[in-house]
């Protein structure tokens, strides 16, 4: 039975899943368990290699999502600057997919579910039923730095950016720039085919930067400026209105926790 559509403004699917592929704090097996559960429940979702890397770019359509599967809830909320009522964050470090995701079966699909990908970002798109073990394939593609999306078959999909579509062209209806690759019995062959097609669409391996940088919890920050005064690398700045912001996240030194320790 197809999922019902949601009224405008109500919480809706798809889910945004973060693979924490850039040295994140989550074991590979846990990530695969969450991906497997999403398929078992037929939950439409978009998967990104690293949410921190995506947020740093500040041009991705993160506002279209109500449900996030990632790591530390407080950090994710601060990163995306969303309030508790606006989003649900699942922490793969501490939650079990069997216990936490079942309620998503009752969540309606939003209009944004028909939009796949984003501008200037190649996405590998799968639609319809997938074979057992597909979470291994998705994990491998995400670890390469590719974005991946899955939807049930049915509607016309709109490509918001360049898509590599896995499947038969006669079955998956796409409006927008896309390349189709056939279905392969062997995951290694499919990964290679997806990589080649993505390269044709302009994809290049992600830059080597590890997305380690501070985020500010606006429910606690009093804009005292201690982090700004302490940091030697000009990561922080103060806006004209007096608010402290993370201006240069890439200046932060990987695994440096100093600003958090001076924060009152």
PDB file of C-alpha atoms in Angstrom:
ATOM      1  CA  UNK A   1       0.000   0.000   0.000  1.00  0.00           C
ATOM      2  CA  UNK A   2       1.508   3.396  -0.939  1.00  0.00           C
ATOM      3  CA  UNK A   3       2.182   5.807   1.901  1.00  0.00           C
ATOM      4  CA  UNK A   4      -0.174   8.718   2.348  1.00  0.00           C
ATOM      5  CA  UNK A   5       0.999  12.250   1.632  1.00  0.00           C
ATOM      6  CA  UNK A   6       1.430  14.673   4.500  1.00  0.00           C
ATOM      7  CA  UNK A   7      -0.246  18.071   4.949  1.00  0.00           C
ATOM      8  CA  UNK A   8       2.136  20.965   4.365  1.00  0.00           C
ATOM      9  CA  UNK A   9       4.141  21.796   7.491  1.00  0.00           C
ATOM     10  CA  UNK A  10       3.655  18.400   9.181  1.00  0.00           C
ATOM     11  CA  UNK A  11       6.611  16.099   9.982  1.00  0.00           C
ATOM     12  CA  UNK A  12       7.243  13.887   6.980  1.00  0.00           C
ATOM     13  CA  UNK A  13       9.651  11.574   5.217  1.00  0.00           C
ATOM     14  CA  UNK A  14      12.270  11.162   3.764  1.00  0.00           C
ATOM     15  CA  UNK A  15      14.884  10.577   6.444  1.00  0.00           C
ATOM     16  CA  UNK A  16      18.379  12.027   6.186  1.00  0.00           C
ATOM     17  CA  UNK A  17      20.999   9.442   7.165  1.00  0.00           C
ATOM     18  CA  UNK A  18      24.615  10.395   7.983  1.00  0.00           C
ATOM     19  CA  UNK A  19      27.263   7.700   7.479  1.00  0.00           C
ATOM     20  CA  UNK A  20      29.928   9.530   9.546  1.00  0.00           C
ATOM     21  CA  UNK A  21      32.445   8.431   6.893  1.00  0.00           C
ATOM     22  CA  UNK A  22      35.098  10.995   7.850  1.00  0.00           C
ATOM     23  CA  UNK A  23      36.385   9.462  11.045  1.00  0.00           C
ATOM     24  CA  UNK A  24      33.102   9.589  12.954  1.00  0.00           C
ATOM     25  CA  UNK A  25      32.410   7.863  16.284  1.00  0.00           C
ATOM     26  CA  UNK A  26      30.154   5.052  15.004  1.00  0.00           C
ATOM     27  CA  UNK A  27      31.087   1.435  14.327  1.00  0.00           C
ATOM     28  CA  UNK A  28      30.555   0.203  10.758  1.00  0.00           C
ATOM     29  CA  UNK A  29      28.270  -2.623  11.864  1.00  0.00           C
ATOM     30  CA  UNK A  30      25.933  -0.218  13.652  1.00  0.00           C
ATOM     31  CA  UNK A  31      25.651   1.928  10.555  1.00  0.00           C
ATOM     32  CA  UNK A  32      24.849  -1.081   8.393  1.00  0.00           C
ATOM     33  CA  UNK A  33      22.176  -2.170  10.892  1.00  0.00           C
ATOM     34  CA  UNK A  34      20.409   1.186  10.575  1.00  0.00           C
ATOM     35  CA  UNK A  35      20.595   1.091   6.767  1.00  0.00           C
ATOM     36  CA  UNK A  36      19.237  -2.469   6.760  1.00  0.00           C
ATOM     37  CA  UNK A  37      16.318  -1.450   8.984  1.00  0.00           C
ATOM     38  CA  UNK A  38      15.390   1.468   6.716  1.00  0.00           C
ATOM     39  CA  UNK A  39      15.100  -0.959   3.814  1.00  0.00           C
ATOM     40  CA  UNK A  40      13.122  -3.466   5.859  1.00  0.00           C
ATOM     41  CA  UNK A  41      10.595  -0.763   6.765  1.00  0.00           C
ATOM     42  CA  UNK A  42      10.552   0.707   3.215  1.00  0.00           C
ATOM     43  CA  UNK A  43      11.435   4.147   4.574  1.00  0.00           C
ATOM     44  CA  UNK A  44      12.454   6.597   1.825  1.00  0.00           C
ATOM     45  CA  UNK A  45      15.790   8.143   2.733  1.00  0.00           C
ATOM     46  CA  UNK A  46      18.736  10.182   1.523  1.00  0.00           C
ATOM     47  CA  UNK A  47      22.192   9.171   2.746  1.00  0.00           C
ATOM     48  CA  UNK A  48      25.215  11.465   2.930  1.00  0.00           C
ATOM     49  CA  UNK A  49      28.815  10.482   3.681  1.00  0.00           C
ATOM     50  CA  UNK A  50      29.200  13.080   6.429  1.00  0.00           C
ATOM     51  CA  UNK A  51      26.633  15.542   7.761  1.00  0.00           C
ATOM     52  CA  UNK A  52      29.266  17.829   9.326  1.00  0.00           C
ATOM     53  CA  UNK A  53      30.998  18.155   5.959  1.00  0.00           C
ATOM     54  CA  UNK A  54      27.664  18.851   4.260  1.00  0.00           C
ATOM     55  CA  UNK A  55      26.608  21.479   6.810  1.00  0.00           C
ATOM     56  CA  UNK A  56      29.931  23.309   6.497  1.00  0.00           C
ATOM     57  CA  UNK A  57      29.174  23.989   2.834  1.00  0.00           C
ATOM     58  CA  UNK A  58      26.014  25.880   3.871  1.00  0.00           C
ATOM     59  CA  UNK A  59      24.295  25.414   0.528  1.00  0.00           C
ATOM     60  CA  UNK A  60      22.673  22.023   0.993  1.00  0.00           C
ATOM     61  CA  UNK A  61      18.878  21.712   1.409  1.00  0.00           C
ATOM     62  CA  UNK A  62      18.974  20.340   4.965  1.00  0.00           C
ATOM     63  CA  UNK A  63      15.829  22.237   5.864  1.00  0.00           C
ATOM     64  CA  UNK A  64      13.670  19.778   3.921  1.00  0.00           C
ATOM     65  CA  UNK A  65      14.177  17.036   6.547  1.00  0.00           C
ATOM     66  CA  UNK A  66      12.370  16.299   9.819  1.00  0.00           C
ATOM     67  CA  UNK A  67      14.214  13.092  10.740  1.00  0.00           C
ATOM     68  CA  UNK A  68      17.967  12.596  11.020  1.00  0.00           C
ATOM     69  CA  UNK A  69      19.989   9.453  11.712  1.00  0.00           C
ATOM     70  CA  UNK A  70      23.432  10.501  12.892  1.00  0.00           C
ATOM     71  CA  UNK A  71      25.380  10.638  16.167  1.00  0.00           C
ATOM     72  CA  UNK A  72      25.291  13.078  19.113  1.00  0.00           C
ATOM     73  CA  UNK A  73      21.817  14.619  19.189  1.00  0.00           C
ATOM     74  CA  UNK A  74      22.836  17.891  20.835  1.00  0.00           C
ATOM     75  CA  UNK A  75      25.677  18.372  18.361  1.00  0.00           C
ATOM     76  CA  UNK A  76      23.423  17.646  15.375  1.00  0.00           C
ATOM     77  CA  UNK A  77      20.763  20.091  16.578  1.00  0.00           C
ATOM     78  CA  UNK A  78      23.403  22.777  17.101  1.00  0.00           C
ATOM     79  CA  UNK A  79      24.982  22.021  13.748  1.00  0.00           C
ATOM     80  CA  UNK A  80      21.679  22.385  11.904  1.00  0.00           C
ATOM     81  CA  UNK A  81      20.291  25.042  14.267  1.00  0.00           C
ATOM     82  CA  UNK A  82      16.954  23.238  14.631  1.00  0.00           C
ATOM     83  CA  UNK A  83      14.677  23.275  17.664  1.00  0.00           C
ATOM     84  CA  UNK A  84      13.441  20.147  19.438  1.00  0.00           C
ATOM     85  CA  UNK A  85       9.940  20.484  17.989  1.00  0.00           C
ATOM     86  CA  UNK A  86      11.224  20.704  14.414  1.00  0.00           C
ATOM     87  CA  UNK A  87      13.243  17.510  14.123  1.00  0.00           C
ATOM     88  CA  UNK A  88      13.888  14.063  15.527  1.00  0.00           C
ATOM     89  CA  UNK A  89      17.528  12.960  15.759  1.00  0.00           C
ATOM     90  CA  UNK A  90      18.372   9.270  16.134  1.00  0.00           C
ATOM     91  CA  UNK A  91      21.752   8.617  17.756  1.00  0.00           C
ATOM     92  CA  UNK A  92      23.327   5.522  16.216  1.00  0.00           C
ATOM     93  CA  UNK A  93      25.874   5.409  19.039  1.00  0.00           C
ATOM     94  CA  UNK A  94      23.277   4.691  21.724  1.00  0.00           C
ATOM     95  CA  UNK A  95      20.045   3.652  19.990  1.00  0.00           C
ATOM     96  CA  UNK A  96      19.028   0.384  18.383  1.00  0.00           C
ATOM     97  CA  UNK A  97      17.309   0.497  14.975  1.00  0.00           C
ATOM     98  CA  UNK A  98      14.954  -2.266  16.086  1.00  0.00           C
ATOM     99  CA  UNK A  99      13.739  -0.147  19.009  1.00  0.00           C
ATOM    100  CA  UNK A 100      13.797   3.353  17.525  1.00  0.00           C
ATOM    101  CA  UNK A 101      12.765   3.319  13.856  1.00  0.00           C
ATOM    102  CA  UNK A 102       9.513   1.326  13.778  1.00  0.00           C
ATOM    103  CA  UNK A 103       7.312   4.378  14.356  1.00  0.00           C
ATOM    104  CA  UNK A 104       8.527   5.815  11.017  1.00  0.00           C
ATOM    105  CA  UNK A 105       6.219   3.311   9.288  1.00  0.00           C
ATOM    106  CA  UNK A 106       3.320   5.554  10.310  1.00  0.00           C
ATOM    107  CA  UNK A 107       4.927   8.830   9.174  1.00  0.00           C
ATOM    108  CA  UNK A 108       3.548  10.128   5.854  1.00  0.00           C
ATOM    109  CA  UNK A 109       5.725  10.997   2.882  1.00  0.00           C
ATOM    110  CA  UNK A 110       6.265  14.684   2.142  1.00  0.00           C
ATOM    111  CA  UNK A 111       6.285  16.416  -1.223  1.00  0.00           C
ATOM    112  CA  UNK A 112      10.071  16.718  -0.993  1.00  0.00           C
ATOM    113  CA  UNK A 113      10.409  12.931  -1.309  1.00  0.00           C
ATOM    114  CA  UNK A 114      10.012  13.219  -5.087  1.00  0.00           C
ATOM    115  CA  UNK A 115      13.004  15.566  -5.288  1.00  0.00           C
ATOM    116  CA  UNK A 116      16.272  13.643  -5.510  1.00  0.00           C
ATOM    117  CA  UNK A 117      19.785  15.002  -5.085  1.00  0.00           C
ATOM    118  CA  UNK A 118      21.057  18.547  -4.849  1.00  0.00           C
ATOM    119  CA  UNK A 119      22.689  21.107  -7.088  1.00  0.00           C
ATOM    120  CA  UNK A 120      26.382  20.494  -7.908  1.00  0.00           C
ATOM    121  CA  UNK A 121      26.360  17.150  -6.069  1.00  0.00           C
ATOM    122  CA  UNK A 122      26.235  13.773  -7.814  1.00  0.00           C
ATOM    123  CA  UNK A 123      23.815  11.326  -6.161  1.00  0.00           C
ATOM    124  CA  UNK A 124      23.469   7.594  -6.805  1.00  0.00           C
ATOM    125  CA  UNK A 125      19.735   6.852  -6.875  1.00  0.00           C
ATOM    126  CA  UNK A 126      18.046   3.491  -6.267  1.00  0.00           C
ATOM    127  CA  UNK A 127      14.294   2.924  -6.607  1.00  0.00           C
ATOM    128  CA  UNK A 128      12.119  -0.065  -5.819  1.00  0.00           C
ATOM    129  CA  UNK A 129      12.912  -3.396  -4.128  1.00  0.00           C
ATOM    130  CA  UNK A 130      16.555  -4.198  -3.431  1.00  0.00           C
ATOM    131  CA  UNK A 131      18.286  -7.519  -2.836  1.00  0.00           C
ATOM    132  CA  UNK A 132      19.390  -8.685   0.607  1.00  0.00           C
ATOM    133  CA  UNK A 133      22.666  -7.138   1.717  1.00  0.00           C
ATOM    134  CA  UNK A 134      22.128  -3.863  -0.149  1.00  0.00           C
ATOM    135  CA  UNK A 135      23.276  -2.030   3.002  1.00  0.00           C
ATOM    136  CA  UNK A 136      26.818  -3.250   2.220  1.00  0.00           C
ATOM    137  CA  UNK A 137      26.609  -1.637  -1.211  1.00  0.00           C
ATOM    138  CA  UNK A 138      25.281   1.623   0.204  1.00  0.00           C
ATOM    139  CA  UNK A 139      27.980   1.669   2.871  1.00  0.00           C
ATOM    140  CA  UNK A 140      30.710   1.205   0.250  1.00  0.00           C
ATOM    141  CA  UNK A 141      29.345   4.015  -1.949  1.00  0.00           C
ATOM    142  CA  UNK A 142      29.076   6.363   1.034  1.00  0.00           C
ATOM    143  CA  UNK A 143      32.626   5.553   2.124  1.00  0.00           C
ATOM    144  CA  UNK A 144      33.756   6.572  -1.370  1.00  0.00           C
ATOM    145  CA  UNK A 145      32.157   9.963  -0.784  1.00  0.00           C
ATOM    146  CA  UNK A 146      29.054   9.528  -2.952  1.00  0.00           C
ATOM    147  CA  UNK A 147      25.585  10.591  -1.857  1.00  0.00           C
ATOM    148  CA  UNK A 148      22.969   7.836  -2.119  1.00  0.00           C
ATOM    149  CA  UNK A 149      19.146   7.914  -2.129  1.00  0.00           C
ATOM    150  CA  UNK A 150      16.446   5.258  -2.106  1.00  0.00           C
ATOM    151  CA  UNK A 151      12.707   5.551  -2.870  1.00  0.00           C
ATOM    152  CA  UNK A 152       9.882   3.103  -3.554  1.00  0.00           C
ATOM    153  CA  UNK A 153       8.876   2.916  -7.206  1.00  0.00           C
ATOM    154  CA  UNK A 154       5.815   4.770  -8.414  1.00  0.00           C
ATOM    155  CA  UNK A 155       5.982   8.527  -8.836  1.00  0.00           C
ATOM    156  CA  UNK A 156       7.877  10.714 -11.266  1.00  0.00           C
ATOM    157  CA  UNK A 157      11.104  11.828  -9.602  1.00  0.00           C
ATOM    158  CA  UNK A 158      12.668  15.246 -10.128  1.00  0.00           C
ATOM    159  CA  UNK A 159      16.464  15.401 -10.287  1.00  0.00           C
ATOM    160  CA  UNK A 160      17.582  18.406  -8.241  1.00  0.00           C
ATOM    161  CA  UNK A 161      21.154  17.653  -9.307  1.00  0.00           C
ATOM    162  CA  UNK A 162      23.043  15.112 -11.444  1.00  0.00           C
ATOM    163  CA  UNK A 163      21.908  11.531 -10.760  1.00  0.00           C
ATOM    164  CA  UNK A 164      23.386   8.111 -11.383  1.00  0.00           C
ATOM    165  CA  UNK A 165      20.287   5.890 -11.523  1.00  0.00           C
ATOM    166  CA  UNK A 166      20.676   2.185 -10.750  1.00  0.00           C
ATOM    167  CA  UNK A 167      18.035   0.153 -12.567  1.00  0.00           C
ATOM    168  CA  UNK A 168      16.147  -0.063 -15.827  1.00  0.00           C
ATOM    169  CA  UNK A 169      15.243   3.198 -17.533  1.00  0.00           C
ATOM    170  CA  UNK A 170      11.748   1.942 -18.392  1.00  0.00           C
ATOM    171  CA  UNK A 171      10.956   1.367 -14.687  1.00  0.00           C
ATOM    172  CA  UNK A 172      12.345   4.530 -13.061  1.00  0.00           C
ATOM    173  CA  UNK A 173      10.816   7.797 -14.262  1.00  0.00           C
ATOM    174  CA  UNK A 174      13.229  10.712 -13.871  1.00  0.00           C
ATOM    175  CA  UNK A 175      12.940  14.335 -14.951  1.00  0.00           C
ATOM    176  CA  UNK A 176      16.365  15.986 -15.082  1.00  0.00           C
ATOM    177  CA  UNK A 177      20.022  15.213 -15.742  1.00  0.00           C
ATOM    178  CA  UNK A 178      20.783  11.555 -15.108  1.00  0.00           C
ATOM    179  CA  UNK A 179      22.783   8.556 -16.279  1.00  0.00           C
ATOM    180  CA  UNK A 180      21.412   5.032 -15.977  1.00  0.00           C
ATOM    181  CA  UNK A 181      23.574   2.058 -15.068  1.00  0.00           C
ATOM    182  CA  UNK A 182      22.311  -1.494 -15.262  1.00  0.00           C
ATOM    183  CA  UNK A 183      21.806  -3.823 -12.343  1.00  0.00           C
ATOM    184  CA  UNK A 184      24.799  -6.039 -11.531  1.00  0.00           C
ATOM    185  CA  UNK A 185      24.938  -9.324  -9.653  1.00  0.00           C
ATOM    186  CA  UNK A 186      28.281  -8.383  -8.140  1.00  0.00           C
ATOM    187  CA  UNK A 187      28.492  -5.340  -5.857  1.00  0.00           C
ATOM    188  CA  UNK A 188      32.080  -4.612  -6.892  1.00  0.00           C
ATOM    189  CA  UNK A 189      31.048  -4.294 -10.536  1.00  0.00           C
ATOM    190  CA  UNK A 190      28.124  -2.038  -9.591  1.00  0.00           C
ATOM    191  CA  UNK A 191      30.328   0.191  -7.422  1.00  0.00           C
ATOM    192  CA  UNK A 192      32.787   0.538 -10.299  1.00  0.00           C
ATOM    193  CA  UNK A 193      29.978   1.348 -12.743  1.00  0.00           C
ATOM    194  CA  UNK A 194      28.498   3.953 -10.373  1.00  0.00           C
ATOM    195  CA  UNK A 195      31.916   5.551  -9.839  1.00  0.00           C
ATOM    196  CA  UNK A 196      32.548   5.813 -13.583  1.00  0.00           C
ATOM    197  CA  UNK A 197      29.086   7.266 -14.246  1.00  0.00           C
ATOM    198  CA  UNK A 198      29.457   9.736 -11.367  1.00  0.00           C
ATOM    199  CA  UNK A 199      32.816  10.865 -12.773  1.00  0.00           C
ATOM    200  CA  UNK A 200      31.147  11.505 -16.144  1.00  0.00           C
ATOM    201  CA  UNK A 201      28.701  13.785 -14.325  1.00  0.00           C
ATOM    202  CA  UNK A 202      31.522  15.721 -12.668  1.00  0.00           C
ATOM    203  CA  UNK A 203      32.000  13.838  -9.394  1.00  0.00           C
ATOM    204  CA  UNK A 204      35.457  13.762  -7.865  1.00  0.00           C
ATOM    205  CA  UNK A 205      36.592  12.063  -4.700  1.00  0.00           C
ATOM    206  CA  UNK A 206      35.945  14.240  -1.658  1.00  0.00           C
ATOM    207  CA  UNK A 207      38.765  16.472  -0.521  1.00  0.00           C
ATOM    208  CA  UNK A 208      40.796  14.991   2.366  1.00  0.00           C
ATOM    209  CA  UNK A 209      39.656  17.519   4.967  1.00  0.00           C
ATOM    210  CA  UNK A 210      38.336  15.835   8.139  1.00  0.00           C
ATOM    211  CA  UNK A 211      35.205  17.716   9.183  1.00  0.00           C
ATOM    212  CA  UNK A 212      36.242  18.461  12.758  1.00  0.00           C
ATOM    213  CA  UNK A 213      35.099  21.847  13.996  1.00  0.00           C
ATOM    214  CA  UNK A 214      33.048  23.325  16.872  1.00  0.00           C
ATOM    215  CA  UNK A 215      29.322  23.929  16.863  1.00  0.00           C
ATOM    216  CA  UNK A 216      27.589  26.343  19.226  1.00  0.00           C
ATOM    217  CA  UNK A 217      24.655  25.276  21.386  1.00  0.00           C
ATOM    218  CA  UNK A 218      22.455  28.374  21.260  1.00  0.00           C
ATOM    219  CA  UNK A 219      20.448  27.196  24.263  1.00  0.00           C
ATOM    220  CA  UNK A 220      23.581  27.530  26.441  1.00  0.00           C
ATOM    221  CA  UNK A 221      25.880  30.062  24.787  1.00  0.00           C
ATOM    222  CA  UNK A 222      25.899  33.511  26.448  1.00  0.00           C
ATOM    223  CA  UNK A 223      28.292  35.012  23.864  1.00  0.00           C
ATOM    224  CA  UNK A 224      30.970  35.645  26.477  1.00  0.00           C
ATOM    225  CA  UNK A 225      33.709  35.309  23.859  1.00  0.00           C
ATOM    226  CA  UNK A 226      36.093  33.054  25.804  1.00  0.00           C
ATOM    227  CA  UNK A 227      36.348  30.673  22.821  1.00  0.00           C
ATOM    228  CA  UNK A 228      37.073  33.603  20.508  1.00  0.00           C
ATOM    229  CA  UNK A 229      39.807  34.929  22.800  1.00  0.00           C
ATOM    230  CA  UNK A 230      41.386  31.511  23.359  1.00  0.00           C
ATOM    231  CA  UNK A 231      41.437  30.041  19.828  1.00  0.00           C
ATOM    232  CA  UNK A 232      44.692  30.707  17.960  1.00  0.00           C
ATOM    233  CA  UNK A 233      43.330  29.782  14.546  1.00  0.00           C
ATOM    234  CA  UNK A 234      40.580  32.387  13.949  1.00  0.00           C
ATOM    235  CA  UNK A 235      37.843  29.756  13.944  1.00  0.00           C
ATOM    236  CA  UNK A 236      35.404  32.043  15.791  1.00  0.00           C
ATOM    237  CA  UNK A 237      34.142  35.545  15.106  1.00  0.00           C
ATOM    238  CA  UNK A 238      31.709  37.995  16.708  1.00  0.00           C
ATOM    239  CA  UNK A 239      28.868  39.388  14.618  1.00  0.00           C
ATOM    240  CA  UNK A 240      27.905  43.069  14.747  1.00  0.00           C
ATOM    241  CA  UNK A 241      24.998  42.163  17.026  1.00  0.00           C
ATOM    242  CA  UNK A 242      27.429  40.520  19.476  1.00  0.00           C
ATOM    243  CA  UNK A 243      26.711  36.866  18.696  1.00  0.00           C
ATOM    244  CA  UNK A 244      29.639  34.454  18.569  1.00  0.00           C
ATOM    245  CA  UNK A 245      29.737  32.347  15.397  1.00  0.00           C
ATOM    246  CA  UNK A 246      31.974  29.684  13.866  1.00  0.00           C
ATOM    247  CA  UNK A 247      33.295  31.651  10.895  1.00  0.00           C
ATOM    248  CA  UNK A 248      36.216  29.514   9.674  1.00  0.00           C
ATOM    249  CA  UNK A 249      35.491  25.848  10.530  1.00  0.00           C
ATOM    250  CA  UNK A 250      38.292  24.552   8.313  1.00  0.00           C
ATOM    251  CA  UNK A 251      40.846  26.438  10.415  1.00  0.00           C
ATOM    252  CA  UNK A 252      40.098  24.157  13.377  1.00  0.00           C
ATOM    253  CA  UNK A 253      42.784  21.599  14.209  1.00  0.00           C
ATOM    254  CA  UNK A 254      41.580  17.992  14.068  1.00  0.00           C
ATOM    255  CA  UNK A 255      40.827  16.524  17.524  1.00  0.00           C
ATOM    256  CA  UNK A 256      41.554  19.823  19.311  1.00  0.00           C
ATOM    257  CA  UNK A 257      39.005  20.163  22.202  1.00  0.00           C
ATOM    258  CA  UNK A 258      40.427  23.363  23.720  1.00  0.00           C
ATOM    259  CA  UNK A 259      37.519  25.737  23.067  1.00  0.00           C
ATOM    260  CA  UNK A 260      35.059  23.335  24.707  1.00  0.00           C
ATOM    261  CA  UNK A 261      37.257  23.187  27.804  1.00  0.00           C
ATOM    262  CA  UNK A 262      37.381  26.978  28.263  1.00  0.00           C
ATOM    263  CA  UNK A 263      33.653  27.367  27.685  1.00  0.00           C
ATOM    264  CA  UNK A 264      31.946  28.248  30.993  1.00  0.00           C
TER     265      UNK A 264
END
